[in-house]
PDB file of C-alpha atoms in Angstrom:
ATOM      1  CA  UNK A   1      14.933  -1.074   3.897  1.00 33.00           C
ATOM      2  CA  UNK A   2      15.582   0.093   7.520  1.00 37.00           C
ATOM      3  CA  UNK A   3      15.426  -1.842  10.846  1.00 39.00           C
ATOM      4  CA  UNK A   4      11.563  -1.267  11.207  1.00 53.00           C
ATOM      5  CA  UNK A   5      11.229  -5.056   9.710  1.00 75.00           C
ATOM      6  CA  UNK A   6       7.540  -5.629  10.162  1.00 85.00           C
ATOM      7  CA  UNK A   7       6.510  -2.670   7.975  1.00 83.00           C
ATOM      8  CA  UNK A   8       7.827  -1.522   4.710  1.00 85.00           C
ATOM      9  CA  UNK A   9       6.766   1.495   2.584  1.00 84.00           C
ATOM     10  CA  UNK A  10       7.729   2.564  -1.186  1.00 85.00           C
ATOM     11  CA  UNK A  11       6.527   6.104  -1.670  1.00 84.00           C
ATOM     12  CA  UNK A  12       5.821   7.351  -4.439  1.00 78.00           C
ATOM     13  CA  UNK A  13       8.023   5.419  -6.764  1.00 79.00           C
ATOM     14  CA  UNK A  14       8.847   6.197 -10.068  1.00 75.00           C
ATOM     15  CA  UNK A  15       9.820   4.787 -13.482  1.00 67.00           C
ATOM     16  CA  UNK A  16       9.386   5.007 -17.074  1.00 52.00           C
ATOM     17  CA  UNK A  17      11.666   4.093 -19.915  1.00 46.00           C
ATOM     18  CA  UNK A  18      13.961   1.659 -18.049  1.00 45.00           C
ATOM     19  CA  UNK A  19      17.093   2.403 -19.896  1.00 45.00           C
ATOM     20  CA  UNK A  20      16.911   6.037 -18.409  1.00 44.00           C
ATOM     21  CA  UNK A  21      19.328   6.164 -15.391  1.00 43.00           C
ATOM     22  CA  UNK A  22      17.498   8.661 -13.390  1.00 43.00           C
ATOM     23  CA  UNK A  23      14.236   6.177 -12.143  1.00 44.00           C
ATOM     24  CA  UNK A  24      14.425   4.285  -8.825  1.00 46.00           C
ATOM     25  CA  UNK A  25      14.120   0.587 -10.340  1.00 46.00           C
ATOM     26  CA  UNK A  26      14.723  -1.688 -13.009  1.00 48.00           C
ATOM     27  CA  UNK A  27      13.120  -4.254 -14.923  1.00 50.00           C
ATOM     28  CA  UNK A  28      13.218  -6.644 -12.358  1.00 48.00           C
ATOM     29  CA  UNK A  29      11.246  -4.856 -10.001  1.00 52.00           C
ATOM     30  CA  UNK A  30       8.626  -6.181 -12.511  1.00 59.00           C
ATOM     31  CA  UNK A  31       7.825  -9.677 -11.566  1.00 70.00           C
ATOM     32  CA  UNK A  32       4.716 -12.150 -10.293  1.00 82.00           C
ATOM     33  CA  UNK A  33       5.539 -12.842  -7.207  1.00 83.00           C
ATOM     34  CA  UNK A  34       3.514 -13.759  -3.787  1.00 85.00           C
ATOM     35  CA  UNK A  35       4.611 -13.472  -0.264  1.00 88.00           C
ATOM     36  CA  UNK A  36       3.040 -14.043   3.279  1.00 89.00           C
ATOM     37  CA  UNK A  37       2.988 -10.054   4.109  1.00 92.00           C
ATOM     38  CA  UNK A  38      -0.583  -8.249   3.723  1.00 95.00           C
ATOM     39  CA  UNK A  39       0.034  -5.464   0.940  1.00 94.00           C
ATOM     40  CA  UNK A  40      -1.662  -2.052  -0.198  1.00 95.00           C
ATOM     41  CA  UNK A  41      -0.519  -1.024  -3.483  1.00 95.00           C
ATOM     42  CA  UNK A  42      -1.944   2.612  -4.934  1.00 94.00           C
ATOM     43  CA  UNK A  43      -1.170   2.934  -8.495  1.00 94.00           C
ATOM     44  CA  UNK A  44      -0.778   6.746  -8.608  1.00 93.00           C
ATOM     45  CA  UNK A  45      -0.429   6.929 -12.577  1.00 92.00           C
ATOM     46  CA  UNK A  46       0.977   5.636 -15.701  1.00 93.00           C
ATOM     47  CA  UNK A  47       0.004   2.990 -18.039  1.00 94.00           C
ATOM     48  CA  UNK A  48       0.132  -0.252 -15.845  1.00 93.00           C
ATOM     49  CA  UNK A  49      -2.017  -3.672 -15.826  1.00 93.00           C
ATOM     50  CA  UNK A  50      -2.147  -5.612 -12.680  1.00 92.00           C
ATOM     51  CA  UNK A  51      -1.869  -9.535 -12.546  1.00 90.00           C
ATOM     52  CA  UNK A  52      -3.707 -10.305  -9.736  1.00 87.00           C
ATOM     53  CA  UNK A  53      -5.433 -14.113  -9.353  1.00 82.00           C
ATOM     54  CA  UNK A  54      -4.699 -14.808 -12.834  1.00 80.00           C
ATOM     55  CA  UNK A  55      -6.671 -11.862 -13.931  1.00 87.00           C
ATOM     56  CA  UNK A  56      -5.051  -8.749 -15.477  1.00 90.00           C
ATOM     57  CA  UNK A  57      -6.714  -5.616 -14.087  1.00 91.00           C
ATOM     58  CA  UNK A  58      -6.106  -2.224 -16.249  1.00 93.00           C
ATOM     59  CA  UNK A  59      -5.915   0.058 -13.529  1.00 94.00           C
ATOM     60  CA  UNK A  60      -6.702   3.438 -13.221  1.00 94.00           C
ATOM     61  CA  UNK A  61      -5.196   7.019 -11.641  1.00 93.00           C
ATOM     62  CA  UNK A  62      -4.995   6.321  -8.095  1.00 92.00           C
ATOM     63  CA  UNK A  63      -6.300   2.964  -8.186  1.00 94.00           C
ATOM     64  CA  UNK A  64      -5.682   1.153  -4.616  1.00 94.00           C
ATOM     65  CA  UNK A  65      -5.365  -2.482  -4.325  1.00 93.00           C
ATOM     66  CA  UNK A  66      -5.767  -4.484  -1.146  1.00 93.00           C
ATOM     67  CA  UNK A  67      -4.844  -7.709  -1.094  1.00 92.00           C
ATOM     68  CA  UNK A  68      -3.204 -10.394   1.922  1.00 89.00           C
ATOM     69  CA  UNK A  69      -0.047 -10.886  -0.560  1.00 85.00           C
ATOM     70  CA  UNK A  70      -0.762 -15.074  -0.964  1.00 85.00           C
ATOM     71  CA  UNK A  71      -2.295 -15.010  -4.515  1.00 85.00           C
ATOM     72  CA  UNK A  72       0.666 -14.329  -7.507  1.00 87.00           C
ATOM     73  CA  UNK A  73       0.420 -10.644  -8.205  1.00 91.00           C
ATOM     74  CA  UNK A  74       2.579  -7.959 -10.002  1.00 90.00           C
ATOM     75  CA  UNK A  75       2.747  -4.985 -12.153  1.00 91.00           C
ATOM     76  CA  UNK A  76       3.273  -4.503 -15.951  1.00 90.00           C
ATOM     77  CA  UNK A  77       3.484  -1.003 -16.379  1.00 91.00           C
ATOM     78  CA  UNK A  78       3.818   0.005 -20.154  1.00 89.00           C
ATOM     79  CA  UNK A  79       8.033   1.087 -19.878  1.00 84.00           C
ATOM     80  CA  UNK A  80       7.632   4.100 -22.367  1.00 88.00           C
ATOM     81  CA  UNK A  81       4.709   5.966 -19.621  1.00 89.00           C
ATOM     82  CA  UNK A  82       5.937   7.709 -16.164  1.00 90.00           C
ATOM     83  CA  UNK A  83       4.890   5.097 -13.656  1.00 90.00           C
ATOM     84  CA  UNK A  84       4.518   6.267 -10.461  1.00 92.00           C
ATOM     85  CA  UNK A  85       3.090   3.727  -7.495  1.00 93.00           C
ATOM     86  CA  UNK A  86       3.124   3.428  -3.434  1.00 93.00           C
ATOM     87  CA  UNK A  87       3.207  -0.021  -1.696  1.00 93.00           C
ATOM     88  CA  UNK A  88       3.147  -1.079   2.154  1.00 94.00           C
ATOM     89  CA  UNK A  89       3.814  -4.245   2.946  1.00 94.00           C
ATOM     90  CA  UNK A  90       3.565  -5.311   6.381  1.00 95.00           C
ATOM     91  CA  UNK A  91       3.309  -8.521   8.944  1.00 94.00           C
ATOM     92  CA  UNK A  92       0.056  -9.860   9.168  1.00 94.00           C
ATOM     93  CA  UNK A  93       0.707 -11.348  13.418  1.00 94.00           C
ATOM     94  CA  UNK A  94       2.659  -7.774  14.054  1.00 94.00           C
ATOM     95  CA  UNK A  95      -0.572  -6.074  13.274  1.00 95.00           C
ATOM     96  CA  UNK A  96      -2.964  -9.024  14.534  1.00 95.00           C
ATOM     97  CA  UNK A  97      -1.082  -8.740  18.099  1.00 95.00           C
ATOM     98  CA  UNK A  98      -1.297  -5.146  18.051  1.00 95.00           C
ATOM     99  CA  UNK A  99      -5.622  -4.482  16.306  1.00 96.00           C
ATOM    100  CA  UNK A 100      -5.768  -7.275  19.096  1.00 95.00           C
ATOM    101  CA  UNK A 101      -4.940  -5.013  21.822  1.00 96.00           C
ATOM    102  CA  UNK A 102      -7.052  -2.549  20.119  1.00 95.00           C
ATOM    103  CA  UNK A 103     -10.162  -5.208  20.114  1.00 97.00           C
ATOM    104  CA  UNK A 104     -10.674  -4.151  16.412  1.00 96.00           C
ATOM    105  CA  UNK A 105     -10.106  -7.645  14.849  1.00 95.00           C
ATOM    106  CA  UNK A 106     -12.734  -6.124  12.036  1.00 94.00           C
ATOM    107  CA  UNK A 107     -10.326  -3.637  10.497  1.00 95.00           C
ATOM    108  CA  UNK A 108      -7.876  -6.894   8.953  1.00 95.00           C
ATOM    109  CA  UNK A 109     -11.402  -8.201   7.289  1.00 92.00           C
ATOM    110  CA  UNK A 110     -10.648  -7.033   4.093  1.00 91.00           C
ATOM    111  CA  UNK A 111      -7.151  -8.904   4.103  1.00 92.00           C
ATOM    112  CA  UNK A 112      -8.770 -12.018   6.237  1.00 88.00           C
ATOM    113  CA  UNK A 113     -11.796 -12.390   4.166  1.00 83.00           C
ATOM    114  CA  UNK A 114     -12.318 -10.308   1.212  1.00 74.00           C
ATOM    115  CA  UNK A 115      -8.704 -10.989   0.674  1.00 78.00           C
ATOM    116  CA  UNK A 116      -8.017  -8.944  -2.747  1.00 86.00           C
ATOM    117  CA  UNK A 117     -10.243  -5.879  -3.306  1.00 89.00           C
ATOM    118  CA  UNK A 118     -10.226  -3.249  -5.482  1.00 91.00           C
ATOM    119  CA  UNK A 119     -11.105   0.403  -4.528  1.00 92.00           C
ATOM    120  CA  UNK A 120     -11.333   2.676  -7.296  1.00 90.00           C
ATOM    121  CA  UNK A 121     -13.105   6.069  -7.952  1.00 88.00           C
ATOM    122  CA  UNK A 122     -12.620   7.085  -3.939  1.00 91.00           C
ATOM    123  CA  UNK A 123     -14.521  10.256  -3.125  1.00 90.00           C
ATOM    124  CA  UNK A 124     -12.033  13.458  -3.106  1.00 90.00           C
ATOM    125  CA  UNK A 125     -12.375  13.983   0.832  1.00 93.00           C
ATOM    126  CA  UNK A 126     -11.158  10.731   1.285  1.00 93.00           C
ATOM    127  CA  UNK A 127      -8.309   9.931  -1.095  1.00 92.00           C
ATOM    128  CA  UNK A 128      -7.000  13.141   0.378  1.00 94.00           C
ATOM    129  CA  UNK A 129      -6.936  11.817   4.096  1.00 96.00           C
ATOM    130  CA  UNK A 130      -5.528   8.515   2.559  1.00 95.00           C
ATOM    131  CA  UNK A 131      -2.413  10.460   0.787  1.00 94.00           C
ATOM    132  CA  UNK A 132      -1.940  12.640   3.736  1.00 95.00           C
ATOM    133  CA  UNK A 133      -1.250   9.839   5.427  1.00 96.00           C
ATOM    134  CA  UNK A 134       1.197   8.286   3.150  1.00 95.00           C
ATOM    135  CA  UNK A 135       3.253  11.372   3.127  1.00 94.00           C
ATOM    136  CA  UNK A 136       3.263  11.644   7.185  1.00 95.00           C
ATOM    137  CA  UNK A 137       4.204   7.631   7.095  1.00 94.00           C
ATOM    138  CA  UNK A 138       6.897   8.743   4.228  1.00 93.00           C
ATOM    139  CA  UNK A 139       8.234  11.442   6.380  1.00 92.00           C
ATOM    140  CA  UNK A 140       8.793   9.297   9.656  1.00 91.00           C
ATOM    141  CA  UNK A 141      10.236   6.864   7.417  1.00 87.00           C
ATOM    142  CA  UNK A 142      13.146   9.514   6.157  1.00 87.00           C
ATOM    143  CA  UNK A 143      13.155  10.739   9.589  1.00 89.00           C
ATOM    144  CA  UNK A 144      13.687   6.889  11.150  1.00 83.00           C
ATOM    145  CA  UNK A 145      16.596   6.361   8.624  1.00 80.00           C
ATOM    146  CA  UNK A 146      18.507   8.963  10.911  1.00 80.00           C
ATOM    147  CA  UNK A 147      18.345   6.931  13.793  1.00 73.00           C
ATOM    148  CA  UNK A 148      19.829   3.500  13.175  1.00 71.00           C
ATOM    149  CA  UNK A 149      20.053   2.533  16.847  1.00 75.00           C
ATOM    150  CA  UNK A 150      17.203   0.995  18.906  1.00 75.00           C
ATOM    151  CA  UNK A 151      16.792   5.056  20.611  1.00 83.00           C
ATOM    152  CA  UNK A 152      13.566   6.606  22.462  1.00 88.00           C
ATOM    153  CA  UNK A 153      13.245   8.690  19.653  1.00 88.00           C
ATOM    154  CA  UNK A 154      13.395   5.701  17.645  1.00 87.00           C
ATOM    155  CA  UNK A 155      11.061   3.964  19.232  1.00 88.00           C
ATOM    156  CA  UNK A 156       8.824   7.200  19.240  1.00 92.00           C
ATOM    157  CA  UNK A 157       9.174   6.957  15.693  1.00 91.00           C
ATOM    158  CA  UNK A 158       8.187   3.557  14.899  1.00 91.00           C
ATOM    159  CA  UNK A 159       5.338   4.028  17.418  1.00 93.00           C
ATOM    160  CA  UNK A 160       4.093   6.699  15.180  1.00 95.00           C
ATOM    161  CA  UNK A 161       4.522   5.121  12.067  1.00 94.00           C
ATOM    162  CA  UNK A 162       2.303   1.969  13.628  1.00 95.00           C
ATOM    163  CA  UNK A 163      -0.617   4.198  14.776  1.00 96.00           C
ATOM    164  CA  UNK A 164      -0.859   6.176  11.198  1.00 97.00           C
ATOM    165  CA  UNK A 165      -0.974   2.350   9.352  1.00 96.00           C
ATOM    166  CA  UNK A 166      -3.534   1.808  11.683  1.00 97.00           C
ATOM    167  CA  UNK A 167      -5.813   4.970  11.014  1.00 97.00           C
ATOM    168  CA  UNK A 168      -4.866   3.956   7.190  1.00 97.00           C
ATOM    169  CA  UNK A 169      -6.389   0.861   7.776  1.00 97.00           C
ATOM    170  CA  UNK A 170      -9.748   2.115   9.807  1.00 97.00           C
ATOM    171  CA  UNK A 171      -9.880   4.281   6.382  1.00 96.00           C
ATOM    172  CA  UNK A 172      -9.720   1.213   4.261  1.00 95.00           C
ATOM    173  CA  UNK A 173     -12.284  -0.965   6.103  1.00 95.00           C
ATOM    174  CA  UNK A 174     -14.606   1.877   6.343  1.00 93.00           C
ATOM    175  CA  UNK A 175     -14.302   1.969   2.675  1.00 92.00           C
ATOM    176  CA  UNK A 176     -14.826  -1.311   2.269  1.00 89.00           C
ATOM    177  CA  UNK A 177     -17.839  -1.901   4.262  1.00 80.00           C
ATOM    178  CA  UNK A 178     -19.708   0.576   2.076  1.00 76.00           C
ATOM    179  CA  UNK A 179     -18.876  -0.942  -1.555  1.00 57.00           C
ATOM    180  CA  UNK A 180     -15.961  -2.736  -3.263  1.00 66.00           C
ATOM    181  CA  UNK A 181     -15.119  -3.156  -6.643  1.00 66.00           C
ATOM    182  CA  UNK A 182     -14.444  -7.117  -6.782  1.00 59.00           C
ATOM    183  CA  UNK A 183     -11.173  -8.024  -8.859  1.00 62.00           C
ATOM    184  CA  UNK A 184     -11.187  -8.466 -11.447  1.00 51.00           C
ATOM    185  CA  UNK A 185     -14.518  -6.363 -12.358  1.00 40.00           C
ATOM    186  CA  UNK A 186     -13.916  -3.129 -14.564  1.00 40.00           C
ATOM    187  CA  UNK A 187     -17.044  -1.947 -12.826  1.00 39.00           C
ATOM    188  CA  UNK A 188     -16.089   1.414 -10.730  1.00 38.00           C
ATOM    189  CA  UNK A 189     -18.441   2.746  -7.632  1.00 38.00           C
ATOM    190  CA  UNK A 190     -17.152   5.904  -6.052  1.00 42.00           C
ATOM    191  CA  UNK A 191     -16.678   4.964  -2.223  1.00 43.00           C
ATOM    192  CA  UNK A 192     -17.815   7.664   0.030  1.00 48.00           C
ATOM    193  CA  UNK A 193     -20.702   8.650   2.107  1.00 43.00           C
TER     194      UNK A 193
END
């Protein structure tokens, strides 16, 4: 992970049959775990259930889970199936200090309140602005790794990176607002309007 230590992005990983060499992670990358940062994970495909609250959660292609990281959670993705994920974790007072500045307190409600939700079958328009903006966070990422020292174009950088999780998460509360899929339902409601 890089210097940006508030905010920390996996793009895209991949894995499947962990003896292979050529995958990004290993078997204990596959662990129930909790942790005090606020977390969207989008399961992009494979074969993978979810424990999440003591429920197991079969997801499905592009599946995104939003959750504030305090209840034990983890994947079990079936080891002999590409598996193929994103995850952003980040600080829930770094982003309180800043969506307070902002006076958008609302856009944290589904990590404050709803605290694990489940959005599945998002309407096409949508998931596409969501994924365009993981690959624009992924690519100031790489580009950040160039610039270890604390530089204006650093700083640019990080600034950046900030205001697309932000617009990420004015997606997700939007989403939200209009109709969740509770975990650990099965139930799926596309999420557009």
């Amino acid at each position: 992970m890089d210097k940006f230590e508030n905010f920390h992005f996996f793009y895209r990983r991949m894995g499947a049959n962990l003896n292979e060499k050529d995958y990004l992670f290993h078997s204990q990358d596959f662990y129930v775990h909790s942790h005090d940062y606020f977390e969207i994970y989008m399961f992009h495909r494979g074969d993978c259930k979810y424990l999440l609250n003591n429920q197991i959660i079969q997801l499905h292609e592009n599946d995104i889970i939003v959750m504030n990281g305090s209840a034990l959670h983890g994947p079990a993705p079936n080891h002999n199936v590409p598996y193929e994920r994103s995850v952003i974790n980040f600080s829930p007072e770094w982003i309180r200090a800043i969506i307070n500045r902002l006076n958008v307190p609302e856009i944290l409600t589904p990590f404050n309140q709803l605290e694990n939700i489940l959005l599945r079958d998002i309407c096409p328009k949508k998931f596409e602005e969501i994924q365009g903006l993981l690959k624009k966070i992924h690519e100031k990422q790489l580009t950040m790794m160039s610039h270890t020292e604390l530089t204006i174009e650093r700083r640019m950088l990080e600034g950046v990176t900030t205001t697309l999780l932000i617009e990420l998460l004015f997606i997700i509360y939007e989403l939200t607002k209009t109709q969740v899929v509770p975990v650990p339902t099965g139930r799926t409601t596309r999420l557009c309007r």
